[in-house]
Amino acid sequence: MDILKLLSHFEGFDPEVYDRFDTRRKAMRQFAGIGKKLTLASLPLAASAMIQKAYGQTNTGNVAYALQLALKAEYLESHFYVTGINAAQGLGLQGDTLGKLKRIGYDELLHVEAVRATLATIERPQVPYVGPMADKPAGADYGIDITGGGGNGNGPMAPALTNLDVFLAAAQAFEDNGVRAYKGQATNVMPNKPVLAAALGIHSVEARHAAALRKIRADRAGVQNGYMPKPWPTGADPGNIPEPYNAKVAPLYGPGIGNPNMFPSESNTMQAGINIAQLGVTNAQATESFDEPQEGDTVVRYLTGQVLPDVKFIY
Amino acid sequence: MTTAPKPPAGGLPRRRFLAFAGAGLLATGTLAQGCKKDDDDDDDVPTPGPTGNSLTLTNDDVGILNYAYALEQLEADFYARVVAANNFSTNFAMGEAQLLRDIAAHELAHKEFFRRAIPADKLLRNLTPKYGTLDFTNRMQVLATARTFEDLGVSAYNGAGPLIASADYLVLAGKIVSVEARHAAFIRELSGVRFADSDVLNVDYSRMPSRFRSPIPNANGSDNPSTAAELGFNPATNNAIEKSRRPSEVLAMAAPFITETLTSQLP
């Protein structure tokens, strides 16, 4: 591996590449130091680790990180659906809509098993629990609160458990977020082809769920004047979600916090330098044509209350 | 250093992107076309992209991009005919018609994107789709064909993903496949079938439990978490993971819709 060539490649599309390694000289020294310590064969790996450090988790693989994140998202989603299905009577959840939600919930429960089993071959899957922070059982790694209350069970999304419209809106946001989160991990699982294949196969199911939930909500709103929300996000709009809930889920449709260039908001129309809005479609349609990935660390920050302090699904 | 230009939102400039991904240099002139100033984007005709000559799908990233381009050509042509059919606005309610027009626009955007992203000297030819006896004025026939195309498209992108060498192309394929999956779910619901079923997922809904239990242990021990056994989980056949298809399988299914004969070196 020619380090200088590699760095100049990065310099080509990222003028700040040397800033990311502190300084050019330091970058050279870092690479040179590695060269002394390691054999030539392991050099590419060391270089890729340094590049990964400089660029976050975007350019090289991190299968365990991706699967732990996926497992968190699947636990959260499946627990949410199970809770809703078991509260169906109080929610007024019945008939065809209940049938669809049971299928979605079952899919998510199977995803938990699939992700957990795959992750277990790589490292210990983190274990969640449900309950107050003070009651954390031995062996549990983190708590999950589907109301976003950080363990008090009474967060801003608590009305989802008594109001079907809020429940469906929250489900839509969870699914749209799931699509972005899986997409954001594609490059992390890329080195492991079986895991990549499984992740892609879950990713498209999350997208089907998202579209199904959006249609359920549109049908409930009445479609005489058109579907609202549409089956896909338009711009960075969460999709016909009333306040105060809209503001609580809006960051899920925004840019990645750590790397907004690599993870733009859902309103993005530039793909590989091509402006999709100039290809004979409207600007809105251009944003709809491509779903954007979300940065893993941004998903984690959001779920753990580091984006909106009063929204904490994981603690 | 702060004065240095940043890469545009959405990733690398196209020319850098292709060079970095090892796909070779673009023919000059296409970049200027892609960037042509055009503020009124409602009813405008896209600036023409290059016209390809190839009918071969090589066993590399360019071949996979051309493969996607072939499928997007089919979808774009199909939906353009759907929304132009004589009785389109009576066959479909206003809300449905709007979403079908949106889907037609998404597929056009995908097609035109690939046309500009693939190096012109390796670009696949403009294909001539054919539809046999399909009646574009028949709602159920249109929806059945749309469902076939969308479900096939999702399985095609999912199957191509692990074959892609460039991380940038993988992400781009990911950005498109979830939109196709949203289309597929919506079209299926319009057709009167579920957004997904065992025809497209590895799933057996007959194993769905009568009582749903959370997979998460409860701190107060009020309920045992669900188990893989009670869910009927099977790592190969019941995991709710979408089925994928290899390019050779997809191309065999798409061949009846394409007048030209494609030569594929893809697996």
Coordinates of C-alpha atoms in Angstrom, one line a residue:
Chain A
M1 CA 0.0 0.0 0.0
D2 CA 1.3 3.4 -1.0
I3 CA 0.5 5.6 1.9
L4 CA 1.3 8.8 0.1
K5 CA -0.9 7.8 -2.8
L6 CA -3.6 6.9 -0.4
L7 CA -3.4 10.2 1.4
S8 CA -3.5 12.1 -1.8
H9 CA -6.6 10.2 -2.8
F10 CA -8.2 11.5 0.3
E11 CA -6.8 14.9 -0.2
G12 CA -8.5 14.9 -3.6
F13 CA -12.0 14.9 -2.2
D14 CA -11.4 16.1 1.3
P15 CA -9.2 19.2 1.4
E16 CA -9.1 18.9 5.2
V17 CA -7.6 15.4 5.3
Y18 CA -4.4 16.5 7.0
D19 CA -6.4 18.4 9.6
R20 CA -8.1 15.2 10.5
F21 CA -4.7 13.6 11.1
D22 CA -3.8 16.8 13.1
T23 CA -1.1 17.9 10.7
R24 CA 0.5 16.6 7.5
R25 CA 3.8 16.0 9.2
K26 CA 2.2 14.3 12.1
A27 CA 0.2 12.1 9.8
M28 CA 3.4 11.1 8.0
R29 CA 5.0 10.4 11.4
Q30 CA 2.0 8.3 12.5
F31 CA 2.2 6.2 9.3
A32 CA 6.0 6.0 9.5
G33 CA 5.9 4.8 13.1
I34 CA 3.4 2.1 12.2
G35 CA 5.7 1.0 9.4
K36 CA 8.5 0.4 11.8
K37 CA 6.5 -1.6 14.2
L38 CA 4.4 -3.7 11.9
T39 CA 5.1 -6.0 9.0
L40 CA 4.3 -4.9 5.6
A41 CA 1.4 -7.3 5.3
S42 CA -0.5 -5.8 8.2
L43 CA 0.2 -2.2 7.1
P44 CA -3.0 -1.8 5.1
L45 CA -5.0 -2.8 8.2
A46 CA -3.2 -0.3 10.4
A47 CA -3.6 2.4 7.8
S48 CA -7.3 1.7 7.5
A49 CA -7.7 1.8 11.3
M50 CA -6.1 5.3 11.3
I51 CA -8.3 6.4 8.5
Q52 CA -11.3 5.0 10.4
K53 CA -10.2 7.0 13.4
A54 CA -9.9 10.2 11.3
Y55 CA -13.2 9.7 9.5
G56 CA -15.4 8.1 12.1
Q57 CA -17.0 4.7 11.2
T58 CA -17.6 5.5 7.6
N59 CA -14.9 4.0 5.4
T60 CA -14.0 0.7 6.9
G61 CA -15.7 -2.2 8.5
N62 CA -16.9 -2.5 12.1
V63 CA -19.3 -5.4 12.1
A64 CA -19.7 -5.7 15.8
Y65 CA -20.5 -2.0 16.2
A66 CA -23.1 -2.3 13.4
L67 CA -24.8 -5.4 14.9
Q68 CA -24.9 -4.0 18.5
L69 CA -26.6 -0.9 17.1
A70 CA -29.0 -3.0 15.0
L71 CA -29.9 -5.2 18.0
K72 CA -30.7 -2.1 20.1
A73 CA -33.0 -0.8 17.3
E74 CA -34.7 -4.2 16.9
Y75 CA -35.2 -4.5 20.7
L76 CA -36.7 -1.1 20.9
E77 CA -39.0 -1.7 17.9
S78 CA -40.1 -5.1 18.9
H79 CA -40.8 -4.1 22.5
F80 CA -42.8 -1.2 21.2
Y81 CA -45.0 -3.3 19.0
V82 CA -45.5 -6.0 21.6
T83 CA -46.6 -3.4 24.1
G84 CA -49.0 -1.9 21.6
I85 CA -50.4 -5.2 20.5
N86 CA -51.0 -6.2 24.1
A87 CA -52.7 -2.9 24.7
A88 CA -54.8 -3.2 21.5
Q89 CA -58.1 -3.0 23.2
G90 CA -57.3 0.2 25.0
L91 CA -55.7 1.7 21.9
G92 CA -58.7 0.8 19.7
L93 CA -56.3 -1.2 17.6
Q94 CA -58.3 -3.8 15.7
G95 CA -59.2 -5.5 12.4
D96 CA -57.0 -5.1 9.4
T97 CA -54.7 -2.6 11.1
L98 CA -54.1 -4.9 14.1
G99 CA -53.4 -7.7 11.6
K100 CA -50.7 -5.6 9.9
L101 CA -49.2 -4.6 13.2
K102 CA -49.0 -8.2 14.3
R103 CA -47.1 -9.1 11.2
I104 CA -44.7 -6.1 11.6
G105 CA -44.2 -7.0 15.3
Y106 CA -43.5 -10.6 14.5
D107 CA -41.0 -9.5 11.8
E108 CA -39.2 -7.4 14.4
L109 CA -39.2 -10.2 16.9
L110 CA -37.6 -12.5 14.3
H111 CA -35.1 -9.7 13.5
V112 CA -34.1 -9.6 17.1
E113 CA -33.3 -13.4 17.0
A114 CA -31.5 -13.1 13.7
V115 CA -29.3 -10.2 14.7
R116 CA -28.6 -11.6 18.2
A117 CA -27.6 -15.0 16.8
T118 CA -25.3 -13.5 14.2
L119 CA -23.8 -11.1 16.7
A120 CA -23.2 -13.9 19.2
T121 CA -20.7 -15.5 16.8
I122 CA -18.6 -12.3 16.9
E123 CA -19.0 -10.9 20.5
R124 CA -21.4 -11.0 23.4
P125 CA -24.7 -9.3 22.4
Q126 CA -25.5 -6.5 24.9
V127 CA -28.5 -7.3 27.1
P128 CA -31.3 -4.7 27.6
Y129 CA -34.0 -4.6 30.4
V130 CA -37.2 -2.7 30.9
G131 CA -37.7 -0.9 34.2
P132 CA -36.5 2.1 36.2
M133 CA -32.8 2.9 36.1
A134 CA -32.5 2.1 39.8
D135 CA -33.8 -1.5 39.2
K136 CA -31.1 -2.4 36.6
P137 CA -30.7 -6.2 37.0
A138 CA -27.2 -7.7 37.2
G139 CA -26.1 -8.7 33.7
A140 CA -28.2 -6.0 32.0
D141 CA -26.2 -3.5 29.9
Y142 CA -28.9 -0.8 29.2
G143 CA -32.5 0.0 29.8
I144 CA -35.2 0.6 27.2
D145 CA -38.1 3.0 27.6
I146 CA -40.5 3.2 24.6
T147 CA -42.0 6.4 26.0
G148 CA -38.6 8.1 25.7
G149 CA -38.7 8.7 29.5
G150 CA -35.3 7.3 30.3
G151 CA -36.7 4.6 32.5
N152 CA -39.6 6.5 34.2
G153 CA -42.1 5.1 31.6
N154 CA -43.7 8.5 31.2
G155 CA -41.6 10.3 28.5
P156 CA -42.9 12.5 25.7
M157 CA -44.1 9.5 23.6
A158 CA -46.1 8.0 26.5
P159 CA -49.4 8.9 24.8
A160 CA -48.5 6.3 22.2
L161 CA -49.7 3.7 24.6
T162 CA -53.2 5.2 24.9
N163 CA -53.7 7.1 21.6
L164 CA -53.6 5.0 18.4
D165 CA -52.7 8.0 16.2
V166 CA -49.7 8.7 18.4
F167 CA -48.8 5.0 18.4
L168 CA -48.8 4.8 14.6
A169 CA -46.9 8.1 14.3
A170 CA -44.2 6.8 16.6
A171 CA -44.1 3.5 14.8
Q172 CA -43.6 5.3 11.5
A173 CA -40.7 7.3 12.9
F174 CA -39.1 4.1 14.4
E175 CA -39.3 2.4 11.0
D176 CA -38.0 5.3 9.0
N177 CA -35.2 5.5 11.5
G178 CA -34.6 1.8 11.2
V179 CA -34.2 2.2 7.4
R180 CA -31.6 5.0 7.9
A181 CA -29.8 3.2 10.7
Y182 CA -29.3 0.0 8.7
K183 CA -28.3 1.9 5.6
G184 CA -25.8 3.8 7.6
Q185 CA -24.2 0.5 8.7
A186 CA -23.9 -1.0 5.2
T187 CA -20.2 0.0 4.9
N188 CA -19.5 -1.2 8.4
V189 CA -20.7 -4.7 7.7
M190 CA -19.3 -4.7 4.1
P191 CA -16.3 -6.9 4.8
N192 CA -18.5 -9.7 6.1
K193 CA -20.6 -10.7 3.1
P194 CA -23.1 -13.0 4.9
V195 CA -23.8 -10.3 7.5
L196 CA -24.0 -7.7 4.7
A197 CA -26.6 -9.9 2.9
A198 CA -28.6 -10.3 6.1
A199 CA -28.4 -6.6 6.9
L200 CA -29.6 -5.6 3.4
G201 CA -32.5 -8.1 3.7
I202 CA -33.6 -6.6 7.0
H203 CA -33.1 -3.0 5.7
S204 CA -35.6 -3.5 2.9
V205 CA -38.1 -5.1 5.3
E206 CA -37.9 -2.0 7.5
A207 CA -38.6 0.1 4.5
R208 CA -41.7 -2.0 3.7
H209 CA -42.8 -1.6 7.3
A210 CA -42.3 2.2 7.0
A211 CA -44.4 2.4 3.9
A212 CA -47.1 0.2 5.3
L213 CA -47.4 2.3 8.4
R214 CA -47.4 5.5 6.4
K215 CA -50.3 4.0 4.3
I216 CA -52.2 3.0 7.5
R217 CA -51.9 6.6 8.7
A218 CA -52.9 8.1 5.4
D219 CA -55.9 5.9 5.1
R220 CA -57.0 6.9 8.7
A221 CA -56.6 10.6 7.7
G222 CA -58.7 10.0 4.6
V223 CA -57.2 10.0 1.1
Q224 CA -59.7 12.0 -0.8
N225 CA -57.2 14.8 -1.3
G226 CA -54.2 12.6 -1.6
Y227 CA -52.1 10.4 0.7
M228 CA -50.7 12.1 3.7
P229 CA -48.2 11.0 4.6
K230 CA -46.9 9.5 1.4
P231 CA -45.2 6.0 1.7
W232 CA -41.8 7.8 1.6
P233 CA -40.3 10.8 3.3
T234 CA -40.5 14.1 1.3
G235 CA -37.6 16.3 2.2
A236 CA -36.7 16.0 5.9
D237 CA -40.4 16.1 7.0
P238 CA -41.2 13.3 9.4
G239 CA -44.6 12.9 7.5
N240 CA -47.8 14.5 8.8
I241 CA -46.9 14.0 12.5
P242 CA -48.7 16.5 14.8
E243 CA -46.9 18.5 17.4
P244 CA -45.5 18.0 20.0
Y245 CA -44.5 14.6 18.6
N246 CA -43.2 16.0 15.3
A247 CA -40.5 17.9 17.1
K248 CA -39.5 14.8 19.1
V249 CA -38.8 12.7 16.0
A250 CA -37.6 15.4 13.6
P251 CA -33.9 14.9 14.3
L252 CA -34.3 11.3 12.9
Y253 CA -34.8 12.9 9.5
G254 CA -31.9 15.4 9.8
P255 CA -28.2 15.2 9.0
G256 CA -25.6 13.1 10.8
I257 CA -24.1 15.1 13.6
G258 CA -20.5 14.0 13.2
N259 CA -20.3 13.9 9.4
P260 CA -23.2 15.8 7.7
N261 CA -21.4 15.5 4.4
M262 CA -21.4 11.8 4.4
F263 CA -24.8 11.6 6.1
P264 CA -27.0 14.5 4.8
S265 CA -30.5 15.0 5.8
E266 CA -33.4 13.3 4.0
S267 CA -33.8 16.6 2.0
N268 CA -30.7 15.9 0.1
T269 CA -30.9 16.0 -3.7
M270 CA -27.2 15.6 -4.6
Q271 CA -26.1 12.1 -5.3
A272 CA -22.5 11.4 -6.3
G273 CA -22.2 15.0 -7.5
I274 CA -25.3 14.8 -9.7
N275 CA -28.3 17.1 -8.8
I276 CA -31.3 14.7 -9.0
A277 CA -33.6 17.8 -9.1
Q278 CA -32.3 18.6 -12.6
L279 CA -33.2 15.2 -14.1
G280 CA -36.8 16.0 -15.0
V281 CA -38.4 15.6 -11.6
T282 CA -39.5 18.1 -8.9
N283 CA -37.2 18.9 -6.0
A284 CA -39.6 17.1 -3.7
Q285 CA -39.5 14.0 -5.9
A286 CA -35.7 14.2 -6.0
T287 CA -35.5 14.0 -2.2
E288 CA -37.9 11.1 -2.3
S289 CA -36.0 9.1 -4.9
F290 CA -33.1 8.4 -2.6
D291 CA -33.4 7.5 1.1
E292 CA -30.4 8.8 3.1
P293 CA -28.3 6.7 5.5
Q294 CA -27.9 7.9 9.1
E295 CA -24.6 7.9 11.0
G296 CA -24.5 5.3 13.7
D297 CA -23.3 7.6 16.4
T298 CA -26.1 10.1 15.6
V299 CA -28.7 7.3 16.0
V300 CA -27.1 6.4 19.4
R301 CA -26.9 10.0 20.5
Y302 CA -30.6 10.5 19.6
L303 CA -31.8 7.3 21.4
T304 CA -29.8 8.1 24.5
G305 CA -31.0 11.6 25.0
Q306 CA -28.0 13.5 23.8
V307 CA -29.9 15.2 21.0
L308 CA -33.1 16.1 22.7
P309 CA -32.6 15.9 26.5
D310 CA -36.2 15.0 27.1
V311 CA -36.2 12.1 24.6
K312 CA -34.3 9.2 26.0
F313 CA -35.3 5.7 24.7
I314 CA -32.1 4.0 25.9
Y315 CA -30.4 4.6 29.2
Chain B
M1 CA -7.7 25.4 6.2
T2 CA -11.2 26.6 6.9
T3 CA -11.3 28.4 3.6
A4 CA -10.8 25.2 1.6
P5 CA -13.9 24.1 -0.3
K6 CA -15.8 21.3 1.4
P7 CA -17.2 18.4 -0.6
P8 CA -20.9 18.9 -1.5
A9 CA -23.6 17.5 0.7
G10 CA -24.3 14.0 -0.5
G11 CA -20.8 12.9 -1.0
L12 CA -18.1 13.2 -3.5
P13 CA -18.2 15.2 -6.6
R14 CA -19.1 12.7 -9.4
R15 CA -15.8 12.9 -11.2
R16 CA -13.8 12.3 -8.0
F17 CA -16.3 9.7 -6.9
L18 CA -15.8 7.6 -10.1
A19 CA -12.0 8.1 -10.1
F20 CA -11.8 7.1 -6.4
A21 CA -14.1 4.1 -6.9
G22 CA -11.8 2.9 -9.7
A23 CA -14.5 3.1 -12.4
G24 CA -12.3 5.1 -14.8
L25 CA -12.6 8.5 -16.2
L26 CA -15.8 10.1 -17.5
A27 CA -16.1 11.3 -21.0
T28 CA -15.7 15.1 -20.9
G29 CA -18.8 17.2 -21.4
T30 CA -21.2 15.1 -19.3
L31 CA -20.3 16.9 -16.1
A32 CA -21.4 20.2 -17.6
Q33 CA -24.6 18.7 -18.9
G34 CA -25.4 17.3 -15.4
C35 CA -24.8 20.7 -13.9
K36 CA -26.8 22.7 -16.4
K37 CA -28.6 25.6 -14.7
D38 CA -32.3 24.9 -14.6
D39 CA -34.4 26.5 -11.9
D40 CA -37.9 25.5 -13.2
D41 CA -37.8 21.8 -12.4
D42 CA -41.5 21.0 -12.6
D43 CA -42.3 20.2 -16.2
D44 CA -38.9 20.3 -17.7
V45 CA -37.2 17.8 -19.9
P46 CA -34.0 16.5 -18.4
T47 CA -30.8 17.4 -20.1
P48 CA -29.9 14.4 -22.3
G49 CA -27.3 12.1 -20.8
P50 CA -24.9 10.1 -22.9
T51 CA -26.2 7.2 -25.0
G52 CA -24.5 3.9 -24.4
N53 CA -23.6 1.2 -26.8
S54 CA -22.9 -1.8 -24.6
L55 CA -25.1 -4.8 -24.2
T56 CA -22.7 -6.6 -21.9
L57 CA -22.8 -6.6 -18.1
T58 CA -19.2 -7.1 -17.0
N59 CA -18.5 -8.9 -13.7
D60 CA -17.4 -5.8 -11.8
D61 CA -18.9 -2.7 -10.3
V62 CA -19.5 -1.1 -13.7
G63 CA -21.4 -4.2 -14.7
I64 CA -23.5 -4.0 -11.5
L65 CA -24.2 -0.3 -12.2
N66 CA -25.3 -1.2 -15.8
Y67 CA -27.4 -4.0 -14.4
A68 CA -29.2 -1.5 -12.1
Y69 CA -29.4 0.9 -15.0
A70 CA -31.1 -1.9 -17.1
L71 CA -33.7 -2.5 -14.4
E72 CA -34.3 1.2 -13.8
Q73 CA -34.8 1.7 -17.6
L74 CA -37.5 -1.0 -17.5
E75 CA -39.2 0.5 -14.4
A76 CA -39.0 4.1 -15.7
D77 CA -40.5 3.1 -19.1
F78 CA -43.2 1.0 -17.5
Y79 CA -44.5 3.8 -15.2
A80 CA -44.2 6.4 -17.9
R81 CA -46.7 4.3 -19.9
V82 CA -48.9 3.7 -16.8
V83 CA -49.3 7.4 -16.1
A84 CA -49.8 8.2 -19.8
A85 CA -52.5 5.6 -20.4
N86 CA -55.8 7.0 -21.6
N87 CA -58.0 6.2 -18.6
F88 CA -55.3 6.6 -16.0
S89 CA -57.2 9.2 -14.0
T90 CA -60.4 7.2 -14.0
N91 CA -58.6 3.9 -13.2
F92 CA -56.9 5.4 -10.2
A93 CA -58.3 7.7 -7.6
M94 CA -56.7 11.1 -7.3
G95 CA -54.5 10.1 -4.3
E96 CA -53.4 6.9 -6.0
A97 CA -52.7 8.7 -9.3
Q98 CA -50.5 11.2 -7.5
L99 CA -48.4 8.5 -5.9
L100 CA -48.1 6.6 -9.1
R101 CA -46.8 9.8 -10.8
D102 CA -44.3 10.2 -7.9
I103 CA -43.2 6.6 -8.4
A104 CA -42.8 7.3 -12.2
A105 CA -40.6 10.3 -11.3
H106 CA -38.5 8.3 -8.8
E107 CA -37.8 5.6 -11.4
L108 CA -37.0 8.3 -14.0
A109 CA -34.6 9.9 -11.5
H110 CA -32.9 6.5 -10.8
K111 CA -32.5 5.8 -14.6
E112 CA -31.2 9.3 -15.4
F113 CA -28.8 9.1 -12.4
F114 CA -27.2 5.9 -13.6
R115 CA -27.0 7.2 -17.1
R116 CA -24.8 10.0 -15.9
A117 CA -22.9 8.1 -13.2
I118 CA -21.7 5.3 -15.4
P119 CA -18.6 6.0 -17.6
A120 CA -20.0 6.9 -21.1
D121 CA -17.7 4.5 -22.9
K122 CA -19.0 1.6 -20.8
L123 CA -22.7 2.6 -20.6
L124 CA -25.4 0.1 -21.4
R125 CA -27.5 0.8 -24.5
N126 CA -30.9 2.4 -24.3
L127 CA -33.1 -0.7 -24.0
T128 CA -36.4 -1.3 -25.8
P129 CA -38.9 -2.6 -23.2
K130 CA -41.7 -4.9 -24.4
Y131 CA -44.8 -5.9 -22.5
G132 CA -46.5 -8.7 -24.5
T133 CA -50.3 -8.5 -24.1
L134 CA -50.2 -6.2 -21.0
D135 CA -53.2 -3.8 -21.2
F136 CA -52.0 -0.5 -19.7
T137 CA -55.7 0.6 -19.4
N138 CA -56.4 -2.3 -17.0
R139 CA -55.9 -1.4 -13.4
M140 CA -55.3 -4.9 -12.1
Q141 CA -52.9 -5.8 -14.9
V142 CA -51.0 -2.6 -14.3
L143 CA -50.8 -3.2 -10.5
A144 CA -49.8 -6.9 -10.9
T145 CA -46.9 -5.9 -13.3
A146 CA -45.9 -3.0 -11.0
R147 CA -45.8 -5.4 -8.1
T148 CA -43.6 -7.9 -10.1
F149 CA -41.2 -5.1 -11.1
E150 CA -40.9 -3.6 -7.6
D151 CA -40.5 -6.9 -5.7
L152 CA -38.0 -8.1 -8.3
G153 CA -36.1 -4.8 -8.1
V154 CA -35.8 -5.1 -4.3
S155 CA -34.5 -8.7 -4.5
A156 CA -32.1 -7.6 -7.3
Y157 CA -30.5 -4.8 -5.3
N158 CA -30.3 -7.0 -2.2
G159 CA -28.7 -9.7 -4.2
A160 CA -26.2 -7.3 -5.9
G161 CA -25.2 -5.6 -2.7
P162 CA -22.6 -8.2 -1.6
L163 CA -21.1 -8.3 -5.1
I164 CA -20.3 -4.6 -5.0
A165 CA -16.6 -3.7 -4.4
S166 CA -16.9 0.0 -3.9
A167 CA -18.4 1.3 -0.6
D168 CA -19.7 4.4 -2.3
Y169 CA -21.7 2.3 -4.8
L170 CA -23.0 0.1 -2.0
V171 CA -24.4 3.1 -0.2
L172 CA -25.9 4.4 -3.4
A173 CA -27.6 1.0 -4.0
G174 CA -28.8 1.2 -0.4
K175 CA -30.3 4.6 -1.0
I176 CA -32.3 3.3 -3.9
V177 CA -33.4 -0.1 -2.7
S178 CA -35.3 1.2 0.3
V179 CA -37.3 3.5 -2.0
E180 CA -38.0 0.5 -4.2
A181 CA -39.1 -1.4 -1.1
R182 CA -41.5 1.5 -0.1
H183 CA -42.9 1.4 -3.7
A184 CA -43.3 -2.4 -3.5
A185 CA -45.1 -2.3 -0.1
F186 CA -47.5 0.4 -1.3
I187 CA -48.2 -1.2 -4.7
R188 CA -48.9 -4.5 -3.0
E189 CA -51.4 -2.9 -0.6
L190 CA -53.1 -1.3 -3.6
S191 CA -53.2 -4.7 -5.2
G192 CA -55.0 -6.1 -2.2
V193 CA -52.1 -8.1 -0.8
R194 CA -50.0 -7.5 2.3
F195 CA -47.0 -5.1 2.2
A196 CA -44.9 -8.3 2.5
D197 CA -45.5 -12.0 2.7
S198 CA -43.6 -15.3 2.4
D199 CA -43.3 -14.7 -1.4
V200 CA -40.7 -12.0 -0.7
L201 CA -39.6 -12.7 2.9
N202 CA -38.2 -15.8 4.6
V203 CA -41.1 -15.9 7.0
D204 CA -43.9 -18.2 8.2
Y205 CA -46.7 -16.1 9.6
S206 CA -48.5 -19.3 10.7
R207 CA -45.9 -19.5 13.4
M208 CA -46.9 -16.1 14.8
P209 CA -47.6 -16.5 18.6
S210 CA -51.2 -16.1 19.8
R211 CA -49.8 -14.0 22.7
F212 CA -47.0 -11.6 22.0
R213 CA -44.3 -11.3 24.6
S214 CA -41.4 -8.9 24.6
P215 CA -37.9 -10.1 23.9
I216 CA -36.6 -7.9 26.7
P217 CA -36.4 -9.1 30.4
N218 CA -38.5 -7.0 32.7
A219 CA -36.7 -5.7 35.8
N220 CA -39.6 -6.6 38.1
G221 CA -39.7 -10.1 36.6
S222 CA -43.4 -9.8 35.6
D223 CA -43.0 -11.8 32.4
N224 CA -40.5 -14.0 30.8
P225 CA -39.0 -12.8 27.6
S226 CA -40.0 -14.4 24.3
T227 CA -37.8 -17.2 23.0
A228 CA -36.6 -18.1 19.6
A229 CA -38.4 -21.4 20.0
E230 CA -41.8 -20.0 20.7
L231 CA -41.4 -17.7 17.8
G232 CA -40.5 -20.5 15.5
F233 CA -37.4 -18.7 14.5
N234 CA -35.2 -20.4 12.0
P235 CA -32.0 -18.8 10.8
A236 CA -32.6 -19.8 7.2
T237 CA -36.3 -20.0 6.7
N238 CA -38.1 -18.0 9.3
N239 CA -36.1 -14.8 10.1
A240 CA -38.2 -12.0 8.4
I241 CA -35.2 -11.3 6.1
E242 CA -36.1 -10.4 2.5
K243 CA -35.2 -12.9 -0.1
S244 CA -32.6 -11.8 -2.6
R245 CA -31.9 -12.9 -6.2
R246 CA -28.6 -13.2 -8.0
P247 CA -28.3 -11.1 -11.2
S248 CA -28.5 -14.3 -13.4
E249 CA -31.9 -15.1 -11.8
V250 CA -33.2 -11.5 -12.1
L251 CA -32.0 -11.2 -15.7
A252 CA -33.8 -14.4 -16.6
M253 CA -37.0 -13.0 -15.1
A254 CA -36.6 -9.6 -16.8
A255 CA -35.6 -11.0 -20.2
P256 CA -39.2 -11.3 -21.5
F257 CA -39.6 -7.5 -20.9
I258 CA -36.4 -6.6 -22.9
T259 CA -36.2 -6.7 -26.7
E260 CA -32.4 -6.7 -26.7
T261 CA -30.4 -9.7 -25.6
L262 CA -28.0 -8.8 -22.7
T263 CA -24.8 -10.7 -22.2
S264 CA -24.1 -11.0 -18.5
Q265 CA -20.9 -12.0 -16.9
L266 CA -22.4 -11.4 -13.4
P267 CA -23.1 -14.5 -11.2

